[in-house]
Coordinates of C-alpha atoms in Angstrom, one line a residue:
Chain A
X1 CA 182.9 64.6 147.7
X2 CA 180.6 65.7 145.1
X3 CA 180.6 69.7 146.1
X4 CA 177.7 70.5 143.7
X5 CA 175.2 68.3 145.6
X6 CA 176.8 69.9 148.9
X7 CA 176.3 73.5 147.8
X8 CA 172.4 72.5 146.4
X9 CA 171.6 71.7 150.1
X10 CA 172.3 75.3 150.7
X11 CA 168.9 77.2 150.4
X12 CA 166.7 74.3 152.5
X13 CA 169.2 74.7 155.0
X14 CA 169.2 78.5 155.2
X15 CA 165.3 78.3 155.1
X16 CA 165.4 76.0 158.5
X17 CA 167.5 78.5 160.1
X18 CA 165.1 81.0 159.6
X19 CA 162.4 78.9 160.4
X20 CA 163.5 78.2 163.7
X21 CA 163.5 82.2 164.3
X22 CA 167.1 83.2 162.9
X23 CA 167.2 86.3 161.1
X24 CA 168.2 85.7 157.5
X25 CA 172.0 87.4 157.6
X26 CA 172.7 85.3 160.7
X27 CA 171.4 82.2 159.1
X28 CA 173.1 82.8 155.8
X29 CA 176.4 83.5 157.3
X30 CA 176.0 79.9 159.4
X31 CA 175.8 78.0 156.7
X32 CA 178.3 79.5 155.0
X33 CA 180.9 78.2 158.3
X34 CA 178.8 74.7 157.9
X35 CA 179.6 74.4 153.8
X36 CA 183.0 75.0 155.0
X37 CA 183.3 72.6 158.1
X38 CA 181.7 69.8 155.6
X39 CA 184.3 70.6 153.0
X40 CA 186.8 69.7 155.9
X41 CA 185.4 67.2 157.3
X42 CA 183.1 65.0 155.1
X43 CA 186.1 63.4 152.9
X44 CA 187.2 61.6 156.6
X45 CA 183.4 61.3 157.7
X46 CA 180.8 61.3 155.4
X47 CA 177.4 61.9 156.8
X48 CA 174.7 59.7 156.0
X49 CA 172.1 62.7 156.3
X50 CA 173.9 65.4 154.6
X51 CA 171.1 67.8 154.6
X52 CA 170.3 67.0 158.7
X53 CA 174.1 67.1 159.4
X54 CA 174.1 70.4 157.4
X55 CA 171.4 71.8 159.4
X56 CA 172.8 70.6 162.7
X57 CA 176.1 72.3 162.4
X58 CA 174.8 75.5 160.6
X59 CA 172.4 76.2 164.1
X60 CA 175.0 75.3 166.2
X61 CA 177.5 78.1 164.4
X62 CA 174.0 80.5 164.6
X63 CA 173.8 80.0 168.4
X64 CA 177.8 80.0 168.7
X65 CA 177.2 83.8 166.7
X66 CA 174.2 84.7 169.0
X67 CA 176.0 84.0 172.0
X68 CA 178.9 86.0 170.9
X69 CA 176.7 89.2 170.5
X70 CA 176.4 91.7 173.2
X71 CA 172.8 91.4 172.6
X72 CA 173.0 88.1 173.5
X73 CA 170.2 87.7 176.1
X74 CA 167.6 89.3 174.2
X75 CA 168.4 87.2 171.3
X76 CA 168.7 83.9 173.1
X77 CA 164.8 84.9 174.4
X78 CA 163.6 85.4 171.1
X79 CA 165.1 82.9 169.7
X80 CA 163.6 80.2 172.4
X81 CA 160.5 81.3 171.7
X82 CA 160.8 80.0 168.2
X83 CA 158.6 77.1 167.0
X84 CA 160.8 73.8 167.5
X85 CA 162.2 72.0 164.4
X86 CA 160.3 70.6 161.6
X87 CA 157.2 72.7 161.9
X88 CA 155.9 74.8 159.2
X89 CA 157.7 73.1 156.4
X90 CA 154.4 73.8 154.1
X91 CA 156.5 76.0 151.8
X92 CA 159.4 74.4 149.6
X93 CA 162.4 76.5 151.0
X94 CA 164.9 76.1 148.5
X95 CA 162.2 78.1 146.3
X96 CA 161.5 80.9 148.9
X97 CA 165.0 81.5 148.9
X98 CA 165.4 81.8 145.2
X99 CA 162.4 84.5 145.7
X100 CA 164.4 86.3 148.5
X101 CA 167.3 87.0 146.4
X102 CA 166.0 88.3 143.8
X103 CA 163.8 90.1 145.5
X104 CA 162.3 93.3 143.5
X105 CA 164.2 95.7 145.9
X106 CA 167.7 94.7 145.2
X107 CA 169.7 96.0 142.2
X108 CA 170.5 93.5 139.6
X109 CA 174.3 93.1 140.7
X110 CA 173.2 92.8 144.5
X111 CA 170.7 90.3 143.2
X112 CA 173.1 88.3 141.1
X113 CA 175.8 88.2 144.6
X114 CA 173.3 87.3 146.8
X115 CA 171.7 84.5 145.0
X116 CA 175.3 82.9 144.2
X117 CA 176.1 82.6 147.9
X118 CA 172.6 81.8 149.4
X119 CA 171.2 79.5 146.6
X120 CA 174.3 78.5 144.8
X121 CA 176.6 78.6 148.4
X122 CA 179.5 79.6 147.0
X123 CA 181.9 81.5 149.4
X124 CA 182.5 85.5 148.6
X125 CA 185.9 84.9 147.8
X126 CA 184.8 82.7 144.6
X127 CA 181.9 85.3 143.7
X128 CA 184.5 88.3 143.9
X129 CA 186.8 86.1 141.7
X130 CA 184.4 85.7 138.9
X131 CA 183.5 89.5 139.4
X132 CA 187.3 90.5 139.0
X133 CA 186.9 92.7 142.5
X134 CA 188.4 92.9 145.5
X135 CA 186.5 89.7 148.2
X136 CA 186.0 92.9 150.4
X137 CA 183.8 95.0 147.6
X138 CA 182.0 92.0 147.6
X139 CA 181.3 90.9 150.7
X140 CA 179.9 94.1 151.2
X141 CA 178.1 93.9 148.4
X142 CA 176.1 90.9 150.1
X143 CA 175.8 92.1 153.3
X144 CA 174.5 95.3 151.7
X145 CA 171.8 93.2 149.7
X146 CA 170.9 90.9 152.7
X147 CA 170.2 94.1 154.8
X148 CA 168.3 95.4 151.8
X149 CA 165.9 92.1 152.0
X150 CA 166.3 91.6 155.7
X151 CA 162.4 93.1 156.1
X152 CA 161.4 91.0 153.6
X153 CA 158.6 87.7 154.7
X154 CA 160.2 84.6 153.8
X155 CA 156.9 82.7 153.3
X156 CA 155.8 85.6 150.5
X157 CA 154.6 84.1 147.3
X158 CA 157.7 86.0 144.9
X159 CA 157.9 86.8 141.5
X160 CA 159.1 84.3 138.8
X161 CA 160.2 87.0 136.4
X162 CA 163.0 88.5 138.4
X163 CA 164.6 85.1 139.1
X164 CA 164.6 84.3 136.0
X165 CA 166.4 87.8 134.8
X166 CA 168.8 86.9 137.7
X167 CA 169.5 83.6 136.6
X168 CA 169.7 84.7 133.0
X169 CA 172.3 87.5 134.3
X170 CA 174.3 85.0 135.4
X171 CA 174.5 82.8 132.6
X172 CA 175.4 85.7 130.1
X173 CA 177.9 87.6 132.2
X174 CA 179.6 84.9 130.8
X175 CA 183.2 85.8 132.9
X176 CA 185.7 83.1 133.5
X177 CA 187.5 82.0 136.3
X178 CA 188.1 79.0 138.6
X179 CA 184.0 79.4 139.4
X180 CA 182.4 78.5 136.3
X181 CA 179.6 80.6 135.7
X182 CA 177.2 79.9 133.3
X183 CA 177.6 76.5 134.5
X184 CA 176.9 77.2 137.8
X185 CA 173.7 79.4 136.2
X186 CA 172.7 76.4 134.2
X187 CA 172.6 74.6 137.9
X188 CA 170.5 76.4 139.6
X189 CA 168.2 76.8 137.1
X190 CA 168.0 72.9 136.5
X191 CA 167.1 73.0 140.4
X192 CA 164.1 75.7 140.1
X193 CA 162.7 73.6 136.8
X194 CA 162.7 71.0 139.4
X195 CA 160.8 72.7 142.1
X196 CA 158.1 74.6 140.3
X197 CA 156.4 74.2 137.3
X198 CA 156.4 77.3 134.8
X199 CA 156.7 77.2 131.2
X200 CA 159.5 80.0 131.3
X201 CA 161.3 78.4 133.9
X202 CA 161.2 75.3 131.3
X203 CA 162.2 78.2 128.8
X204 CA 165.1 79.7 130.4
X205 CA 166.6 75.8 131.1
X206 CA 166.2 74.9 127.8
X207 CA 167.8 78.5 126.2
X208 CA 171.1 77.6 128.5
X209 CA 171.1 74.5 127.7
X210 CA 171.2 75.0 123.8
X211 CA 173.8 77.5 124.4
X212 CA 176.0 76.1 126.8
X213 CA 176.1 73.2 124.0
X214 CA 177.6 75.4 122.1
X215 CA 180.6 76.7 124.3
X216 CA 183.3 74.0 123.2
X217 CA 183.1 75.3 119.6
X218 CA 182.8 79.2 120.6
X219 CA 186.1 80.1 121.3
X220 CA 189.3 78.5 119.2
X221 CA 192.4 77.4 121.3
X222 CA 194.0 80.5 120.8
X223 CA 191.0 82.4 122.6
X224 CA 190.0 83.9 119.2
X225 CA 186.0 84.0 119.0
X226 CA 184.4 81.7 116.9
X227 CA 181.0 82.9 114.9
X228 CA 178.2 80.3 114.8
X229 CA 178.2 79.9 111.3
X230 CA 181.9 79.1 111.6
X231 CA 181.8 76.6 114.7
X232 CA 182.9 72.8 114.2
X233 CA 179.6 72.0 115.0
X234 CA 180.7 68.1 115.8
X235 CA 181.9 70.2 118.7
X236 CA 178.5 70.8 119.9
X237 CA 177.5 68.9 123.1
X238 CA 174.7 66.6 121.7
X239 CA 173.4 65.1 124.8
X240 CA 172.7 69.0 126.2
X241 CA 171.0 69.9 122.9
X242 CA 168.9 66.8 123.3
X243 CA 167.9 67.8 126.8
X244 CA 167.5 71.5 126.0
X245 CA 165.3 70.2 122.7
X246 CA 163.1 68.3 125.1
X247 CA 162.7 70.5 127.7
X248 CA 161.7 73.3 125.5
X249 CA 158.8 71.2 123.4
X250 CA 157.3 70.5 126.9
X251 CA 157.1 74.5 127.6
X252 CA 155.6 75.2 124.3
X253 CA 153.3 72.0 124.7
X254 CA 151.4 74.3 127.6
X255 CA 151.0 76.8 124.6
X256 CA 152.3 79.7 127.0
X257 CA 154.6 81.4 125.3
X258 CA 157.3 83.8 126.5
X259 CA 160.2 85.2 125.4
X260 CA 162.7 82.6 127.5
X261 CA 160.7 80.0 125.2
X262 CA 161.2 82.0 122.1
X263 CA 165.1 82.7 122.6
X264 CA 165.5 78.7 123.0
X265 CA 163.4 78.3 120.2
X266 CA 165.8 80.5 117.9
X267 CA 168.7 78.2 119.3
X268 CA 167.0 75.0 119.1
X269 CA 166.9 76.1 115.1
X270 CA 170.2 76.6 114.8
X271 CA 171.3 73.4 116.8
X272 CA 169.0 71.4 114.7
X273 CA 171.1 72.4 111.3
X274 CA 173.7 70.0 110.4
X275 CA 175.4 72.8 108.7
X276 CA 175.2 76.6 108.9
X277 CA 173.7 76.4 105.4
X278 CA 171.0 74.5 106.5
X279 CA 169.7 76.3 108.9
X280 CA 166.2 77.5 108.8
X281 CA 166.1 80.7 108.6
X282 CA 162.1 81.4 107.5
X283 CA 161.7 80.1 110.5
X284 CA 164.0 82.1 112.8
X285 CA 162.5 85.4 111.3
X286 CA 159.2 83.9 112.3
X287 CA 160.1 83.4 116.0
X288 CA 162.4 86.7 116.1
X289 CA 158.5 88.5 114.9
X290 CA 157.3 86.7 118.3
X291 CA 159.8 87.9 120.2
X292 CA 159.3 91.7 118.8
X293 CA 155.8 91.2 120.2
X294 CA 156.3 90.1 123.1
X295 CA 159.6 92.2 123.9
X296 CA 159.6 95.2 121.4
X297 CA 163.3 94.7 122.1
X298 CA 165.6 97.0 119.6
X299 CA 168.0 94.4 120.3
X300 CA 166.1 91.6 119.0
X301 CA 165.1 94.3 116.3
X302 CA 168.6 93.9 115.0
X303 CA 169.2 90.2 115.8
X304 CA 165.7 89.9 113.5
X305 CA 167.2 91.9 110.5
X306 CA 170.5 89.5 110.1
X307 CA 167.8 86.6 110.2
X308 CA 165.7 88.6 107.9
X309 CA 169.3 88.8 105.6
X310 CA 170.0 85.3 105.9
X311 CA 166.0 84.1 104.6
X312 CA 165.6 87.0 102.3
X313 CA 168.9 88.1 101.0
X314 CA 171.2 91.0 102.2
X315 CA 169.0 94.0 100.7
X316 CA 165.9 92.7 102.9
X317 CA 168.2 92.6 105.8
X318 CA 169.9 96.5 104.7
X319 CA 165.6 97.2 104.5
X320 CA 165.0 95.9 108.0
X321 CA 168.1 97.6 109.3
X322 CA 166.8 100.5 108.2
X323 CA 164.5 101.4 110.3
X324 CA 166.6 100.9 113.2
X325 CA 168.6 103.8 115.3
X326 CA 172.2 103.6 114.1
X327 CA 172.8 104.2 117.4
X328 CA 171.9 100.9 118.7
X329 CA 175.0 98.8 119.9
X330 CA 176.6 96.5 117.1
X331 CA 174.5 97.8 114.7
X332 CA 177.2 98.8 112.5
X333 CA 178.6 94.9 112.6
X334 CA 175.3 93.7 111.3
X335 CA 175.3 96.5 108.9
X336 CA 178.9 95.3 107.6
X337 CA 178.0 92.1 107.3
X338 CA 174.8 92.6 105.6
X339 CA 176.9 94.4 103.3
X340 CA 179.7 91.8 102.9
X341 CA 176.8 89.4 101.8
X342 CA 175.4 92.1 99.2
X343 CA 178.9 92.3 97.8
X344 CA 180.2 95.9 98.9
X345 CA 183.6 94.9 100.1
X346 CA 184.1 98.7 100.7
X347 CA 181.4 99.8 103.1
X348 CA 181.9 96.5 104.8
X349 CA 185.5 97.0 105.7
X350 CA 184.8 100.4 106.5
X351 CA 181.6 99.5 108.8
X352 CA 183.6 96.8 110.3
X353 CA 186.0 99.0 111.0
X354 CA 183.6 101.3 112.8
X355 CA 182.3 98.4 114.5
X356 CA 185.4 97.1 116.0
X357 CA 186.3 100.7 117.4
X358 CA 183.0 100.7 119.6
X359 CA 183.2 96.7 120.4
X360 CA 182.5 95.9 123.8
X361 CA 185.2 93.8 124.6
X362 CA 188.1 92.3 123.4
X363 CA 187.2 88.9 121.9
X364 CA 184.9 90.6 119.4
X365 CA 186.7 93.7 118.3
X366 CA 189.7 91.5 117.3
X367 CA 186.9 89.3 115.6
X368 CA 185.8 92.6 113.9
X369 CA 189.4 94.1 113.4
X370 CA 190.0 90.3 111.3
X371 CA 187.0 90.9 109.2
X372 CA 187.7 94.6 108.5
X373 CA 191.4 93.4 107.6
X374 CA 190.5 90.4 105.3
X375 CA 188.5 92.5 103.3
X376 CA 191.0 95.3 102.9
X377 CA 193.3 93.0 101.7
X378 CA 191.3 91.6 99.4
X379 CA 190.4 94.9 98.1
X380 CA 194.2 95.5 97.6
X381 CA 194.3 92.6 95.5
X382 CA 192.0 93.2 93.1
X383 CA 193.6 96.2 93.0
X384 CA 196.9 94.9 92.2
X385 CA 195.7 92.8 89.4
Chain B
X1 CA 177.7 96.0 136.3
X2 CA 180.6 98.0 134.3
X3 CA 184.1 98.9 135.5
X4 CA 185.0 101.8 135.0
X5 CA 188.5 103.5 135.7
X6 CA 188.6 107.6 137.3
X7 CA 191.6 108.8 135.5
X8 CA 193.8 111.6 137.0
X9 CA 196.6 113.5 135.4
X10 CA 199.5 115.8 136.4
X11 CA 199.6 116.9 132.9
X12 CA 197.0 117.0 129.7
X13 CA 194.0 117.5 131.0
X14 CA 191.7 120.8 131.0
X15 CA 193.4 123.2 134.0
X16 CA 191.0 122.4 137.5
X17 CA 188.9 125.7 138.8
X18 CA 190.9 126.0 141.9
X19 CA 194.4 125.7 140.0
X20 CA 196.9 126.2 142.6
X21 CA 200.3 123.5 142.6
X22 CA 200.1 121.1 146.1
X23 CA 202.9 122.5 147.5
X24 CA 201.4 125.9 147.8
X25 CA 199.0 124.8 149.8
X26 CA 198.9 124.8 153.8
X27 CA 199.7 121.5 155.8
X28 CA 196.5 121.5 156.9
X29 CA 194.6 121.6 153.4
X30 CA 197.1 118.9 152.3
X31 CA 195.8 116.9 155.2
X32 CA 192.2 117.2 154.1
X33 CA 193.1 116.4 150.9
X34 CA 194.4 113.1 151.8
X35 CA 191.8 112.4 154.0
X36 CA 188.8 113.0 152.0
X37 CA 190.6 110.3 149.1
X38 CA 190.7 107.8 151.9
X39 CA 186.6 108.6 153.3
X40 CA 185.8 108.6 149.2
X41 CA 187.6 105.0 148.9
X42 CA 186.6 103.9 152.1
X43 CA 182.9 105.0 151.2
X44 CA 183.0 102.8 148.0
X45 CA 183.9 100.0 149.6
X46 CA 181.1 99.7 151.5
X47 CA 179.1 100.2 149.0
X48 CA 180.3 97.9 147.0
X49 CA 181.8 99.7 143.9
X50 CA 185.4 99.6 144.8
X51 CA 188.1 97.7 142.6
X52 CA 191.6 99.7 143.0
X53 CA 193.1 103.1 143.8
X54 CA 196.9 103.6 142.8
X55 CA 198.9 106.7 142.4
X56 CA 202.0 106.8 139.9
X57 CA 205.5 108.5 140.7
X58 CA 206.0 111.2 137.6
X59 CA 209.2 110.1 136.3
X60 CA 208.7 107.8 133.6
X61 CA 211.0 106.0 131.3
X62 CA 210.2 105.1 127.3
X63 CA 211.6 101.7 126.5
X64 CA 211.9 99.7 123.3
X65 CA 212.8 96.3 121.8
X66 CA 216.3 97.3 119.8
X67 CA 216.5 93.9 117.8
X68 CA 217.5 90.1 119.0
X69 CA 220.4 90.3 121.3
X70 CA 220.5 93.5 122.0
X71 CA 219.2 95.5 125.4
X72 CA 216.3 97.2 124.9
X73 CA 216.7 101.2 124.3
X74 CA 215.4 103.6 126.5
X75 CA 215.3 107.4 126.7
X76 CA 213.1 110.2 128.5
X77 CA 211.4 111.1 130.2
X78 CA 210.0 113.5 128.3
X79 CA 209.8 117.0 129.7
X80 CA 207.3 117.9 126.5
X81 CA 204.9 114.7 127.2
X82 CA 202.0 116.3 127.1
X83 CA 200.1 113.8 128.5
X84 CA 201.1 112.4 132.0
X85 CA 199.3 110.1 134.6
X86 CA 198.9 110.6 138.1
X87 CA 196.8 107.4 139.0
X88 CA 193.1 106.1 139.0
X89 CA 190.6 104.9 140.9
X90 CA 188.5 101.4 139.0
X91 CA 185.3 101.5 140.0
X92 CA 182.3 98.8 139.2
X93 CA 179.0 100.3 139.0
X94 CA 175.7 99.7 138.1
X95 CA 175.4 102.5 134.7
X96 CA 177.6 105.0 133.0
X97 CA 175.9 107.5 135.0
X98 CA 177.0 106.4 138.1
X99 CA 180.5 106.5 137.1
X100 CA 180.2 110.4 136.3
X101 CA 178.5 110.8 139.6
X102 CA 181.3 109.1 141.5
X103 CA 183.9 111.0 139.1
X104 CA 181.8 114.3 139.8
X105 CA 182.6 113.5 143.9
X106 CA 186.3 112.6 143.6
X107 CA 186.7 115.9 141.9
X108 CA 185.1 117.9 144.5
X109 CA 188.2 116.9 147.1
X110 CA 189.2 120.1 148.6
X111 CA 192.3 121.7 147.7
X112 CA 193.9 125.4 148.1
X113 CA 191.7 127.3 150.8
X114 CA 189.6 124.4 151.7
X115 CA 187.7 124.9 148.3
X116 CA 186.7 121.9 145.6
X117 CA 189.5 121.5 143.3
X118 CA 187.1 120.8 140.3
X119 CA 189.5 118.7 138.8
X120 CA 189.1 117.1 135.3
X121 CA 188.8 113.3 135.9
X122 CA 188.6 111.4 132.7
X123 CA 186.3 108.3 132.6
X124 CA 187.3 105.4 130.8
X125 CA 184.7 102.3 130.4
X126 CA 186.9 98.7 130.3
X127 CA 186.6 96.1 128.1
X128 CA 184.1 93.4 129.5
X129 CA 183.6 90.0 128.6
X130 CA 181.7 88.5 125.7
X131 CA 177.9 87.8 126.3
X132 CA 177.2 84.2 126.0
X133 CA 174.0 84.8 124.1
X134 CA 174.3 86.8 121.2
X135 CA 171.6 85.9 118.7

């Protein structure tokens, strides 16, 4: 049973529910019970509608809920009263629900939950997994977030933007468990590419897609993190690169740029070296100066100043990182390695030193604590002799 | 989000406002004590920022690897260890400032005379996981 193509029926299905007058918690939590019946059951039985047998069992689990309410009778009235099946399907459903869960008034993390069990349909158990928190936390994580949107229209035009950060959130948490993430991320953003048609959208598919690419040559067998300019780049994943690489020339076809389109523009550059030496860096400072415009980000700031070190030598780099806040997280990695490049073993070890003390997480401060350590050994050499 | 972990120590931190030893106290304020760490955990649960709550007997032992073959060596505890755990609480929360809000409530549990204890908490971000996109 392909569980993918199960779990993508989940947001039309949801949208019927409500449709037919259930209240978005109640319909959520119903097809939740029908993903899991069809897990069961489908191997034996396989529907030949999948989306109508879907919808059948998740409104009989909604009336089997209702009728286990004490508020039953009221319900069971209101519910009646409800247009019959298959009317008002002018809006695409799957969308609306992307919409609803990232609705403005949720915080990012409620926003992120929500849309992995009401778009993606995964269960709560798999979403606290990936979180690394207890399935209770979670679950009331979601229920907190459904009440949060629960006043919310369904048939509201939404906002792009915020599904996209959502999406974007989920690709770059970038944990790992059974529940693969980012692919999962790159999923459900293939689906909204399919279902509306936005240059950023297009951007966003295209930035994951270059990246994920990338994943099999990130991380070394022993976990250890692998730079880009170090990665085995036959590694790379050429038929995602291709897709990414097509998908983001249509976006910048419409000549609407963004900063989803610029990211994947920075990543198409570097997927289209054959080695890290050939990688055009005049032209990465040019899209990081977009993306300064059209961000103002101090994070792509610094990400522009190691470009700017690469095209124009370490000192242009040191110039650029100058006029950035010291403060600013891994600045004092770039600033080691800009320093590496121009030749001062000394301050490099030291600043990546530094660096590796404030790292974020594990994977990179060992990175860091490696570079600080080659360097002082070198340095002891040189010494020696 | 960010986890965080509430760290709480019978020794080594700064001395708490309301510094009187548990067992000083009356059954009752020990009660409350308890009760309000439960409501506080309880509370987080529901909203969603709970990860784990444990509490750590005092008496610890120091162990070490003695060389191939050999049992490992221990020794302590330490009556001079300056620094000694008492538990924590791992919270996951939206910003840093959340965490010292949450850490500013756990403090406030009543102790001696019904009063806020004002214990020091110590908060301690964890490692997270690399970003996917770094450039």
């Amino acid at each position: 049973m392909d569980e993918a193509l199960l779990r993508s029926l989940t947001p039309a299905v949801i949208g019927t529910l409500v449709r037919r007058g259930a209240d978005f918690a109640a319909a959520e939590d119903a097809v939740q019970e029908a993903l899991v019946e069809a897990v069961r059951v489908w191997p034996d039985e396989p529907p030949r509608d999948t989306k109508g047998w879907l919808t059948t069992v998740a409104w009989r689990k909604f009336l089997d809920a209702v009728r286990a309410d004490t508020s039953r009778r009221q319900r069971e009235e209101r519910v009646d009263a409800e247009p019959a099946p298959g009317q008002g399907e002018a809006v695409d459903d799957t969308l609306q629900m992307y919409f609803l869960c990232a609705h403005p008034s949720l915080t990012p993390a409620s926003a992120v939950a929500l849309t992995l069990r009401a778009v993606g349909g995964l269960t709560t158990r798999q979403i606290a997994q990936a979180h690394l928190v207890p399935e209770a936390t979670m679950a009331q994580r979601i229920s907190r977030a459904k009440r949060t949107v629960s006043s919310v229209r369904f048939d509201q035009p939404g906002d792009v933007a915020t599904v996209l950060r959502v999406l974007y959130l989920i690709f770059n948490e970038g944990y790992s468990g059974d529940v693969d993430l980012a692919a999962e991320a790159v999923r459900l953003t293939r689906q909204l590419a399919g279902r509306i048609d936005h240059e950023e959208v297009a951007g966003l598919l295209a930035l994951m897609l270059l990246h994920h690419a990338r994943r099999p040559a990130r991380t070394a067998p022993d976990g250890r993190l692998v730079p880009l300019a170090e990665q085995d780049r036959s590694l790379w994943n050429t038929r995602l690169i291709a897709e990414g690489v097509d998908v983001l020339q249509a976006a910048l076809g419409r000549d609407r740029l963004g900063e989803f389109q610029a990211q994947a523009a920075v990543a198409a550059l570097h997927a289209d070296a054959p080695t890290a030496d050939e990688t055009d860096w005049v032209q990465i400072v040019g899209w990081y100066d977009e993306l300064v415009r059209l961000t103002d980000s101090p994070v792509v700031r610094l990400n522009r100043a190691v470009a700017v070190g690469e095209a124009d030598g370490p000192r242009a780099g040191l110039t650029a990182l100058g006029e950035l806040d010291p403060a600013l997280p891994r600045h004092a990695a770039v600033a080691a390695y800009l320093h590496e490049r121009d030749g001062d073993a000394v301050t490099a070890a030291r600043l990546y030193a530094e660096a590796a003390r404030s790292a974020p997480n594990l994977p990179e401060r060992d990175h860091l604590t490696r570079r600080a350590a080659r360097l002082n050994a070198q340095l002891r050499e040189t010494d020696d002799s | 989000m960010a986890k965080y972990l509430l760290l709480k120590h019978y020794r080594g931190a700064p001395a708490p406002v309301n510094d009187v030893p548990m067992d000083q106290w009356t059954p009752e304020e020990i009660s409350a004590h308890v009760q309000y760490m439960q409501d506080f955990a309880a509370r987080l649960e529901g909203t969603g920022e709970f990860v784990d709550s444990q509490a750590l007997s005092p008496e610890g032992t120091f162990v070490r690897y003695d060389g191939e073959g050999k049992p490992p060596v221990t020794d302590g505890p330490f009556a001079e260890t300056k620094d000694l755990i008492a538990g924590w609480m791992v919270i996951d929360v939206e910003t840093y400032e959340r965490a010292l809000e949450l850490a500013g409530e756990l403090s406030a549990a009543p102790g001696a005379g019904g009063k806020a204890i004002h214990e020091w908490l110590e908060v301690r971000p964890f490692m997270g996981e690399p970003e996917t996109i770094t450039e």
